[in-house]
C-alpha positions as a Python dict, from the first residue, in 0.01 Angstrom:
ca = {
    (1, 'M'): (0, 0, 0),
    (2, 'S'): (129, 345, -103),
    (3, 'D'): (205, 614, 153),
    (4, 'S'): (12, 925, 30),
    (5, 'N'): (241, 1142, 222),
    (6, 'L'): (521, 1052, -9),
    (7, 'P'): (583, 1229, -338),
    (8, 'Y'): (510, 1068, -680),
    (9, 'G'): (740, 971, -969),
    (10, 'L'): (662, 1022, -1343),
    (11, 'V'): (765, 807, -1639),
    (12, 'V'): (776, 985, -1975),
    (13, 'D'): (827, 729, -2260),
    (14, 'D'): (638, 670, -2590),
    (15, 'H'): (723, 299, -2610),
    (16, 'P'): (425, 129, -2424),
    (17, 'L'): (561, -207, -2329),
    (18, 'V'): (894, -45, -2179),
    (19, 'A'): (702, 249, -2035),
    (20, 'H'): (441, 36, -1839),
    (21, 'G'): (718, -195, -1716),
    (22, 'I'): (926, 95, -1585),
    (23, 'T'): (623, 254, -1437),
    (24, 'E'): (528, -55, -1239),
    (25, 'F'): (883, -88, -1122),
    (26, 'L'): (888, 273, -999),
    (27, 'C'): (561, 213, -811),
    (28, 'T'): (741, -13, -574),
    (29, 'H'): (1007, 237, -473),
    (30, 'P'): (979, 300, -94),
    (31, 'M'): (1043, 670, -133),
    (32, 'L'): (752, 723, -369),
    (33, 'S'): (381, 695, -315),
    (34, 'E'): (299, 615, -679),
    (35, 'A'): (428, 629, -1042),
    (36, 'L'): (236, 789, -1334),
    (37, 'L'): (296, 754, -1694),
    (38, 'A'): (305, 1010, -1984),
    (39, 'I'): (367, 917, -2338),
    (40, 'D'): (482, 1258, -2471),
    (41, 'A'): (602, 1604, -2347),
    (42, 'D'): (270, 1770, -2360),
    (43, 'S'): (88, 1496, -2143),
    (44, 'A'): (379, 1493, -1900),
    (45, 'L'): (353, 1875, -1852),
    (46, 'G'): (-11, 1848, -1827),
    (47, 'L'): (3, 1591, -1550),
    (48, 'M'): (256, 1800, -1367),
    (49, 'A'): (36, 2111, -1397),
    (50, 'Q'): (-257, 1902, -1235),
    (51, 'R'): (-51, 1718, -977),
    (52, 'G'): (219, 1956, -882),
    (53, 'A'): (601, 1882, -900),
    (54, 'P'): (696, 1505, -901),
    (55, 'A'): (995, 1401, -691),
    (56, 'I'): (1155, 1250, -995),
    (57, 'V'): (1088, 1208, -1369),
    (58, 'L'): (1225, 920, -1573),
    (59, 'L'): (1253, 1056, -1918),
    (60, 'D'): (1335, 877, -2243),
    (61, 'F'): (1603, 1033, -2442),
    (62, 'W'): (1411, 983, -2771),
    (63, 'L'): (1041, 1115, -2769),
    (64, 'G'): (824, 1131, -3075),
    (65, 'G'): (1123, 1127, -3310),
    (66, 'D'): (1305, 1407, -3132),
    (67, 'T'): (1520, 1422, -2831),
    (68, 'A'): (1392, 1511, -2489),
    (69, 'R'): (1645, 1793, -2405),
    (70, 'A'): (1384, 2064, -2437),
    (71, 'L'): (1162, 1889, -2194),
    (72, 'V'): (1435, 1854, -1945),
    (73, 'Q'): (1505, 2220, -1965),
    (74, 'C'): (1135, 2294, -1923),
    (75, 'V'): (1099, 2075, -1616),
    (76, 'Q'): (1398, 2241, -1465),
    (77, 'L'): (1258, 2584, -1521),
    (78, 'R'): (911, 2507, -1385),
    (79, 'Y'): (998, 2256, -1124),
    (80, 'P'): (1353, 2328, -1007),
    (81, 'A'): (1325, 2066, -722),
    (82, 'T'): (1230, 1772, -946),
    (83, 'R'): (1507, 1529, -1011),
    (84, 'I'): (1552, 1413, -1372),
    (85, 'L'): (1678, 1059, -1460),
    (86, 'A'): (1727, 1016, -1834),
    (87, 'I'): (1676, 664, -1970),
    (88, 'S'): (1741, 524, -2320),
    (89, 'G'): (1816, 210, -2528),
    (90, 'D'): (2069, 430, -2695),
    (91, 'A'): (2354, 463, -2442),
    (92, 'R'): (2626, 591, -2667),
    (93, 'P'): (2850, 849, -2482),
    (94, 'G'): (2712, 1126, -2701),
    (95, 'V'): (2369, 1060, -2579),
    (96, 'V'): (2470, 1055, -2209),
    (97, 'E'): (2661, 1371, -2249),
    (98, 'A'): (2380, 1547, -2435),
    (99, 'M'): (2134, 1475, -2156),
    (100, 'Q'): (2391, 1576, -1879),
    (101, 'A'): (2450, 1902, -2067),
    (102, 'A'): (2073, 1964, -2077),
    (103, 'G'): (2051, 1936, -1719),
    (104, 'A'): (1947, 1587, -1623),
    (105, 'H'): (2075, 1461, -1295),
    (106, 'G'): (2142, 1098, -1406),
    (107, 'F'): (2128, 861, -1691),
    (108, 'V'): (2062, 471, -1703),
    (109, 'G'): (2056, 259, -2008),
    (110, 'K'): (1750, 46, -2062),
    (111, 'H'): (1968, -256, -2077),
    (112, 'Q'): (2061, -223, -1719),
    (113, 'P'): (1915, -474, -1465),
    (114, 'P'): (1623, -357, -1234),
    (115, 'D'): (1867, -314, -926),
    (116, 'C'): (2063, -53, -1122),
    (117, 'F'): (1745, 145, -1191),
    (118, 'E'): (1661, 125, -813),
    (119, 'R'): (2007, 243, -710),
    (120, 'A'): (1989, 530, -963),
    (121, 'V'): (1647, 641, -851),
    (122, 'T'): (1746, 634, -487),
    (123, 'A'): (2065, 824, -559),
    (124, 'L'): (1874, 1101, -730),
    (125, 'L'): (1606, 1113, -464),
    (126, 'Q'): (1880, 1166, -217),
    (127, 'G'): (2016, 1455, -398),
    (128, 'H'): (2309, 1276, -583),
    (129, 'A'): (2392, 1235, -955),
    (130, 'W'): (2407, 904, -1142),
    (131, 'F'): (2593, 881, -1462),
    (132, 'P'): (2798, 600, -1588),
    (133, 'S'): (3178, 613, -1551),
    (134, 'D'): (3407, 668, -1854),
    (135, 'A'): (3479, 295, -1823),
    (136, 'E'): (3121, 187, -1802),
    (137, 'A'): (3033, 406, -2101),
    (138, 'A'): (3311, 267, -2295),
    (139, 'A'): (3208, -99, -2213),
    (140, 'V'): (2846, -28, -2317),
    (141, 'S'): (2944, 149, -2631),
    (142, 'A'): (3218, -77, -2756),
    (143, 'P'): (3091, -299, -3042),
    (144, 'A'): (3170, -659, -3046),
    (145, 'F'): (3270, -621, -3403),
    (146, 'V'): (3376, -342, -3624),
    (147, 'D'): (3082, -150, -3749),
    (148, 'L'): (3020, -211, -4110),
    (149, 'P'): (3042, 117, -4340),
    (150, 'V'): (2734, 200, -4532),
    (151, 'T'): (2670, 503, -4775),
    (152, 'P'): (2358, 707, -4816),
    (153, 'A'): (2336, 551, -5166),
    (154, 'E'): (2339, 202, -5011),
    (155, 'L'): (2048, 300, -4796),
    (156, 'G'): (1842, 444, -5081),
    (157, 'L'): (1922, 806, -4980),
    (158, 'T'): (2029, 1107, -5160),
    (159, 'E'): (2340, 1291, -5042),
    (160, 'R'): (2128, 1554, -4883),
    (161, 'Q'): (1925, 1287, -4693),
    (162, 'G'): (2258, 1133, -4590),
    (163, 'E'): (2365, 1467, -4445),
    (164, 'I'): (2026, 1487, -4249),
    (165, 'L'): (2069, 1116, -4131),
    (166, 'A'): (2425, 1198, -4004),
    (167, 'L'): (2294, 1482, -3803),
    (168, 'L'): (1996, 1266, -3673),
    (169, 'L'): (2242, 988, -3551),
    (170, 'V'): (2423, 1245, -3326),
    (171, 'G'): (2094, 1354, -3173),
    (172, 'H'): (2036, 1691, -3327),
    (173, 'P'): (1666, 1812, -3333),
    (174, 'N'): (1522, 1970, -3646),
    (175, 'K'): (1607, 2329, -3547),
    (176, 'R'): (1965, 2242, -3504),
    (177, 'I'): (1988, 2055, -3823),
    (178, 'A'): (1836, 2366, -3996),
    (179, 'Q'): (2105, 2577, -3856),
    (180, 'Q'): (2388, 2353, -3962),
    (181, 'T'): (2253, 2285, -4311),
    (182, 'G'): (2115, 2639, -4395),
    (183, 'L'): (1778, 2476, -4467),
    (184, 'S'): (1435, 2596, -4328),
    (185, 'E'): (1291, 2371, -4048),
    (186, 'A'): (1001, 2288, -4289),
    (187, 'T'): (1245, 2147, -4543),
    (188, 'V'): (1441, 1958, -4271),
    (189, 'K'): (1116, 1804, -4147),
    (190, 'E'): (1035, 1694, -4500),
    (191, 'H'): (1379, 1529, -4553),
    (192, 'V'): (1356, 1368, -4208),
    (193, 'S'): (1020, 1220, -4312),
    (194, 'A'): (1168, 1096, -4625),
    (195, 'V'): (1464, 939, -4455),
    (196, 'L'): (1230, 757, -4204),
    (197, 'H'): (1005, 638, -4490),
    (198, 'K'): (1306, 510, -4696),
    (199, 'L'): (1460, 323, -4407),
    (200, 'G'): (1122, 184, -4314),
    (201, 'V'): (1098, 312, -3969),
    (202, 'R'): (870, 545, -3776),
    (203, 'S'): (1090, 733, -3536),
    (204, 'R'): (1443, 845, -3469),
    (205, 'F'): (1488, 582, -3213),
    (206, 'E'): (1407, 319, -3461),
    (207, 'V'): (1670, 481, -3704),
    (208, 'V'): (1940, 435, -3441),
    (209, 'T'): (1832, 75, -3369),
    (210, 'K'): (1818, -5, -3747),
    (211, 'L'): (2164, 113, -3812),
    (212, 'R'): (2326, -44, -3502),
    (213, 'G'): (2637, -213, -3610),
    (214, 'R'): (2676, 7, -3915),
    (215, 'R'): (2872, 321, -3960),
    (216, 'L'): (2730, 588, -4199),
    (217, 'E'): (2992, 710, -4435),
    (218, 'W'): (2900, 1070, -4531),
    (219, 'R'): (3132, 1351, -4606),
    (220, 'A'): (3037, 1736, -4611),
    (221, 'D'): (3228, 1776, -4930),
    (222, 'A'): (3064, 1481, -5098),
}
C-alpha cells in the first residue's frame, strides 16, 4: 500500500511495453507514493500542472522522433526541485553527454538490470547524480565487431538525405539541423520524413536501432 505522504514519480516514454514496465517498477520504490506515465512532453507537462512537481522524472532520450532535451530544460525551469533521470536504449557516450549538458541529474541505459534502476532512482532522490563512468560508457558503447560502413546511396538516400541522417544519428533536433545545413525547419522536416520512410522506420529511435552495427559514411564535401 502506498504512502500518500510521499511524493510521486513520473515516467515519460513513448514505447508502451517499456514504459509500463518501468512505471510498474517505479511504483514499488519505497521513497515514492506512486508512479504515473506520460507518452509525450505535452501530456507530461499536463500531468505536472495538475498534480504538482514530481519528486523524480524518468525521461526517455528519444520522444516522438526528437530528443527530450527541451523537456528537460522546461521541467528544470518550472519545477527546479524535481530530479531528472534520463533513460534510453541508446547509451552511446554522446547521448549521455547530451542529457547531462541539458541538465539531467542522471542516466541509465534500458539494458541495465532492475537493481541498477533502483540504485539510480534512490541516488537522485537523495540529491546525488548518477552517470556511468568513462569505463562503463566505453564498455557499453564498444561494439563486439567493427561497424560495417554504409553510404547514403546503399541506404537508398540522396546525399542531402545522408547529411540529414548523419545529424540525426548524433541527436540533433530539426532546429539544429536547419542551422547547420542552411535549410528551413520545414524543409528539414520533409527530409527527415523521407529518410524515415526510405529506411522503413517510424521514429529517430528506430533509425538508431536499425543502423546499429553500421557506420554511415558521409562527407560534407561529398
